[in-house]
Coordinates of C-alpha atoms and ligand atoms in Angstrom, one line a residue:
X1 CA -4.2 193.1 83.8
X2 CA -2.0 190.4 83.4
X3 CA 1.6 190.6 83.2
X4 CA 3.5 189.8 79.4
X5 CA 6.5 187.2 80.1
X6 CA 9.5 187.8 79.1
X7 CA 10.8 186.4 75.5
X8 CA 12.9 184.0 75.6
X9 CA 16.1 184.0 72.7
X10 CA 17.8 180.4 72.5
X11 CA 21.2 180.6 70.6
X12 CA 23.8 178.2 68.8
X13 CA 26.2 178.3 66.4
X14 CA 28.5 175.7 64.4
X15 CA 26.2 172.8 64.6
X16 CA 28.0 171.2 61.4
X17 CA 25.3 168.7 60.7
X18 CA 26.6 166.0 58.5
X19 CA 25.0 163.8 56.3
X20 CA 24.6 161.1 59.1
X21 CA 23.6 163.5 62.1
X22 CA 20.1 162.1 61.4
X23 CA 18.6 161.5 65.1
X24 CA 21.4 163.7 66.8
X25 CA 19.6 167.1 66.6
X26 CA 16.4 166.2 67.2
X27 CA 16.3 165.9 71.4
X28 CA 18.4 169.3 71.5
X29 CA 16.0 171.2 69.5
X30 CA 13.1 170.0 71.1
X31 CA 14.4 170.9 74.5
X32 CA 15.0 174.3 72.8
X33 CA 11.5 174.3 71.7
X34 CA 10.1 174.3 75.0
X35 CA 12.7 176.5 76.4
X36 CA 12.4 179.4 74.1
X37 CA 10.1 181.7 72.6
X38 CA 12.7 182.2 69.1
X39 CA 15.8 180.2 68.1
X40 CA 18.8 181.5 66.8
X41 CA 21.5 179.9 64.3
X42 CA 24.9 181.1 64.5
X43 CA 26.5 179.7 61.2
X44 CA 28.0 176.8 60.2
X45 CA 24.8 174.5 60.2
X46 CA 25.8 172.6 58.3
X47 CA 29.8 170.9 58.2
X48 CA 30.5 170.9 53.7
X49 CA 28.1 172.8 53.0
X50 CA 26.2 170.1 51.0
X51 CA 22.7 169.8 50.0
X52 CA 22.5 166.6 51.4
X53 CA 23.5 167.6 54.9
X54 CA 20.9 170.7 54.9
X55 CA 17.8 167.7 54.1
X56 CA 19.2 166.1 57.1
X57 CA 19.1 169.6 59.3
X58 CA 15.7 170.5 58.3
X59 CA 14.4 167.0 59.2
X60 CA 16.1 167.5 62.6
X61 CA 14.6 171.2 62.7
X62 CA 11.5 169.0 62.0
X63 CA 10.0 169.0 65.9
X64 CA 10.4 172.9 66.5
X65 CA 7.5 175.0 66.1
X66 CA 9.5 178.3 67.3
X67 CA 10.6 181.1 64.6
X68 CA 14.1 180.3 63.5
X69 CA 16.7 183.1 62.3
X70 CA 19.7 181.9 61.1
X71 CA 23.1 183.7 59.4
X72 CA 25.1 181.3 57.2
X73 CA 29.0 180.2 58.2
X74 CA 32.2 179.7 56.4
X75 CA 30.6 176.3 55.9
X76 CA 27.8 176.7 54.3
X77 CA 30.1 178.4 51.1
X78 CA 32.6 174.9 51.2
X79 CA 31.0 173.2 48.1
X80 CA 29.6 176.0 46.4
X81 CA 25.8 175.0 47.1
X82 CA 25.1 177.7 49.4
X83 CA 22.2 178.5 47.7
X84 CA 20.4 175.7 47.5
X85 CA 21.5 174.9 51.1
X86 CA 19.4 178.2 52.3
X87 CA 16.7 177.4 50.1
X88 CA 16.0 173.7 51.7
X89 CA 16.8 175.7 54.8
X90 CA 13.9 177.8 54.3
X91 CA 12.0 175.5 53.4
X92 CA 12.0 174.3 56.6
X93 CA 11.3 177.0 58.1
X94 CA 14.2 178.8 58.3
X95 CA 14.9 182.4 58.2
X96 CA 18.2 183.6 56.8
X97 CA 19.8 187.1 57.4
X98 CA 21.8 188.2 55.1
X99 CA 22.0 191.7 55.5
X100 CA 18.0 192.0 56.2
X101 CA 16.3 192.8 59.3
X102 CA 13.0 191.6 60.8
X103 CA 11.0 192.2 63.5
X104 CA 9.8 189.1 66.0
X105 CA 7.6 189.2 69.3
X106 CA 8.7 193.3 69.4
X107 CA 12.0 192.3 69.4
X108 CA 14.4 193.3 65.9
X109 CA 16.9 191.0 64.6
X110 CA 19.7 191.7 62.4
X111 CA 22.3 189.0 61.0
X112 CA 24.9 189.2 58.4
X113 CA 28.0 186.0 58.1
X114 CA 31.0 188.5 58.2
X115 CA 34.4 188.2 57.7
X116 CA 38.0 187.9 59.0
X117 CA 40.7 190.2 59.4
X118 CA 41.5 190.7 62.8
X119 CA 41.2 193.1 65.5
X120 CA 42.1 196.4 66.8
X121 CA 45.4 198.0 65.4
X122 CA 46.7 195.0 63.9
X123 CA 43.4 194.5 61.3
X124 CA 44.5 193.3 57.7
X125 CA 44.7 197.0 55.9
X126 CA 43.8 197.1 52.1
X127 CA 47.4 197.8 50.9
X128 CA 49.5 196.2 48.2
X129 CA 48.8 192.9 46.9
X130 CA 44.8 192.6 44.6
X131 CA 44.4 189.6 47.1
X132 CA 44.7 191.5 50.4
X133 CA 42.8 194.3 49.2
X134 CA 39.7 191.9 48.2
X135 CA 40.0 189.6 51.5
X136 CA 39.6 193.3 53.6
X137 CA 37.0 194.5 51.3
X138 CA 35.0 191.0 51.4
X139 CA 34.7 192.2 55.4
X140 CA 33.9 195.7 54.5
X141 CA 31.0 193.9 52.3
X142 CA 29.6 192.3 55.3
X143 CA 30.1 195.4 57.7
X144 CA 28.0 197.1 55.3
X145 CA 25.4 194.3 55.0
X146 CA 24.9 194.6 59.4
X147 CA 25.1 198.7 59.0
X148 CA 22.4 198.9 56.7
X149 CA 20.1 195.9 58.5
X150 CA 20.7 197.7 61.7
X151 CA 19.6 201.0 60.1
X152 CA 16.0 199.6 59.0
X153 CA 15.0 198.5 62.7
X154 CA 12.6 201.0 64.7
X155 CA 12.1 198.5 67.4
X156 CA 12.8 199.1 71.1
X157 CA 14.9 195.5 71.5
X158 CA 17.5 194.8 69.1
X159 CA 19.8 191.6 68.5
X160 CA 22.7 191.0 66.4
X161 CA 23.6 188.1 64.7
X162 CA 26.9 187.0 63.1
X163 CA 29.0 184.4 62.2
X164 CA 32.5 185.4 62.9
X165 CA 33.1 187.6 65.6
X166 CA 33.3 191.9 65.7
X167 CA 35.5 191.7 69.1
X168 CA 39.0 189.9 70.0
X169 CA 38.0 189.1 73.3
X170 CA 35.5 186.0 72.3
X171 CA 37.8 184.6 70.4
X172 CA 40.6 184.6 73.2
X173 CA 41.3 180.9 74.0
X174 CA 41.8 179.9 70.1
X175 CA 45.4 179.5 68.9
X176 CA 46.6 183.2 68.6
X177 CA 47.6 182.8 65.0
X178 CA 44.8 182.5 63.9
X179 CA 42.3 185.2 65.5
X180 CA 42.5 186.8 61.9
X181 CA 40.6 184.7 60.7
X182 CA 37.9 183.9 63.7
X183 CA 36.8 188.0 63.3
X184 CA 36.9 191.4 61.9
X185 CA 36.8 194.9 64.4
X186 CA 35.1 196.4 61.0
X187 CA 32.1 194.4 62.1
X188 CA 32.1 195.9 65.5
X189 CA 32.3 199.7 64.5
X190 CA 28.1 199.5 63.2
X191 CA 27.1 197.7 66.5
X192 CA 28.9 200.6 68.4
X193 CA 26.3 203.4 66.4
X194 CA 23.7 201.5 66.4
X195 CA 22.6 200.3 69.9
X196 CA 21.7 196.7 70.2
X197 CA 21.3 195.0 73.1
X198 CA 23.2 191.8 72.4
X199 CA 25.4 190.2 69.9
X200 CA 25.6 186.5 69.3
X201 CA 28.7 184.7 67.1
X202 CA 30.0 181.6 66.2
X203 CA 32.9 180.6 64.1
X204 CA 35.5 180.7 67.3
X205 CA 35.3 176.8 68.4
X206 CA 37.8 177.0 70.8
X207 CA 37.0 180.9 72.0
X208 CA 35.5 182.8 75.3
X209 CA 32.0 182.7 75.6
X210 CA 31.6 186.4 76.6
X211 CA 33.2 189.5 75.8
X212 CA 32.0 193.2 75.2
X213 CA 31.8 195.8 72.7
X214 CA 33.1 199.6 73.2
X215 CA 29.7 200.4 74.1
X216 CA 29.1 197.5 76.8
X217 CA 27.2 195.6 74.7
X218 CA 27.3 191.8 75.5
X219 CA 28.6 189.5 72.7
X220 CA 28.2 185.8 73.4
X221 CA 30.3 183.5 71.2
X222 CA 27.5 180.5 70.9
X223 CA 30.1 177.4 69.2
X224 CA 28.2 174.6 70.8
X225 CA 31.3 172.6 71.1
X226 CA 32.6 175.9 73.4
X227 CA 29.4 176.3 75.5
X228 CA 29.4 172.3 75.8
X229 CA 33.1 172.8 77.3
X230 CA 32.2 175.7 79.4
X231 CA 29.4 174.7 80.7
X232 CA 29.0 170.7 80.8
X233 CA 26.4 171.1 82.8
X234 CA 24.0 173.0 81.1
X235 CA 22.3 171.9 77.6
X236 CA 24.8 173.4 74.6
X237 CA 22.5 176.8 73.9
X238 CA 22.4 180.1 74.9
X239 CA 19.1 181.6 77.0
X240 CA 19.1 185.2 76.7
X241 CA 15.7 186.6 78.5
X242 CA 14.6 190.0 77.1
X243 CA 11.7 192.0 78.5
X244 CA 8.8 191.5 76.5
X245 CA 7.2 195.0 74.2
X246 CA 4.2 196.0 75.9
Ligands
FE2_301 FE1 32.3 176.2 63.0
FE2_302 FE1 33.0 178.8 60.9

C-alpha cells in the first residue's frame, strides 16, 4: 500500500501588485507551484484596489496550476472596485472566501477579511459616538462571517484565513499606535470554539511572524515584505505541511 504525502499549504499575504508588477510575480509563483499542493492569499493583492492591477495579478497567477484561496485586504476596498477586482480574480482561477468554507485535498478552509479594533481589554467598545459603534460592529460583521464558515466544515484538517489579525502578538513589532487597526480579539474568540489547526494573516507589514491563540493554535502573520525581513534567506511564502486524509 503506498503511503499518501503530506499536503503541502504555501501562504502570502499583501502582495500589492500594481499596475506595472507585470513580470515580478511570475518566478515567485511558479516556485510556489512546485512547492505546494494549495496556495493561499492573505489580502491585499492587489496595492489601489484597481481593476487594472487585478488583470496584471491574474496574468502573473498565469503559470500556477495549484487551487488558490484567497481573502480580500483593506486594499482591495481603496477605489471602490472590489467587485470587479474579485471577479477578474476568479477568473483566473481564484477562490475568494468571504465568509464561505470549502473543502480541498481533505483539508477545510475558511477565510473572511476582518476588521480592526484592537486587542484584549483595550478593544474599541461600541459606546457613544454612531461612528465608533459602526467601526466595532463592521468587526463583529466579519467575526460572524469566520463563525459561521467555521461552523459548515466536517473535515478532520482545518485552516483559517484572514486578513487582519485575531491576536496582538503577530502584530508586535508595528508602531504600537497603531495595533488597532492591524487586528480585532473579536476575530479570535470563533477560532478558540472552533478548533483549527492553523491561522494565517496579513495586514501587519512590519509585525511577528508567529504568535498563538488561547487554544495553542499557531497564527502565522504571512506580509511578504515581513517573512522577506525575517527570513532573507528563504523564498517570501509560508510552507505549512499537514498530514494528508486517508
Ligand atoms: Fe498590506
Ligand atoms: Fe492591509
Amino acid at each position: 500500500m503506498s503511503e499518501k504525502r503530506n499536503v503541502r499549504l504555501a501562504a502570502v499575504g499583501d502582495l500589492h501588485c500594481t499596475k506595472t508588477s507585470q513580470g515580478n510575480l511570475q518566478a515567485l509563483f511558479q516556485q510556489i507551484s512546485q512547492n505546494a499542493d494549495i496556495l493561499l492569499l492573505c489580502g491585499d493583492l492587489v496595492d489601489y484596489g484597481q481593476l487594472e492591477e487585478a488583470t496584471v495579478l491574474a496574468h502573473e497567477l498565469g503559470p500556477i496550476k495549484i487551487p488558490i484561496l484567497a481573502v480580500l485586504g483593506n486594499h482591495e476596498y481603496e477605489s471602490g472596485q472590489q467587485l470587479e477586482v474579485q471577479r477578474v480574480l476568479a477568473d483566473a482561477g481564484v477562490t475568494i472566501l468571504d465568509g464561505d468554507a470549502v473543502e480541498i485535498l481533505g483539508i477545510g478552509f475558511v477565510g473572511a477579511k476582518g476588521f480592526g479594533g484592537g486587542f484584549g481589554e483595550q478593544a474599541l467598545q461600541p459606546w457613544g459616538e454612531d461612528s465608533i459603534k459602526n467601526f466595532v460592529q463592521e468587526a463583529v460583521k466579519e467575526t460572524l462571517k469566520l463563525e459561521s464558515a467555521l461552523a459548515k466544515l466536517r473535515t478532520e484538517q482545518r485552516i483559517a484565513m484572514l486578513h487582519y489579525s485575531p491576536i496582538r502578538a503577530t502584530v508586535v513589532g508595528a508602531p504600537p499606535e497603531i495595533y488597532p487597526f492591524l487586528g480585532s480579539s473579536r476575530l479570535e474568540e470563533p477560532l478558540n470554539r472552533y478548533p483549527v489547526n492553523a491561522v494565517f494573516h496579513g495586514h501587519a507589514h512590519r509585525g511577528s511572524p508567529e504568535g498563538r491563540t488561547l487554544n495553542n493554535v499557531p497564527v502565522y502573520n504571512v506580509a511578504m515584505k515581513l517573512l522577506a525581513k525575517t527570513f532573507p534567506d528563504q523564498p517570501p511564502y509560508k510552507i505549512l505541511e499537514l498530514p494528508a486524509v486517508s
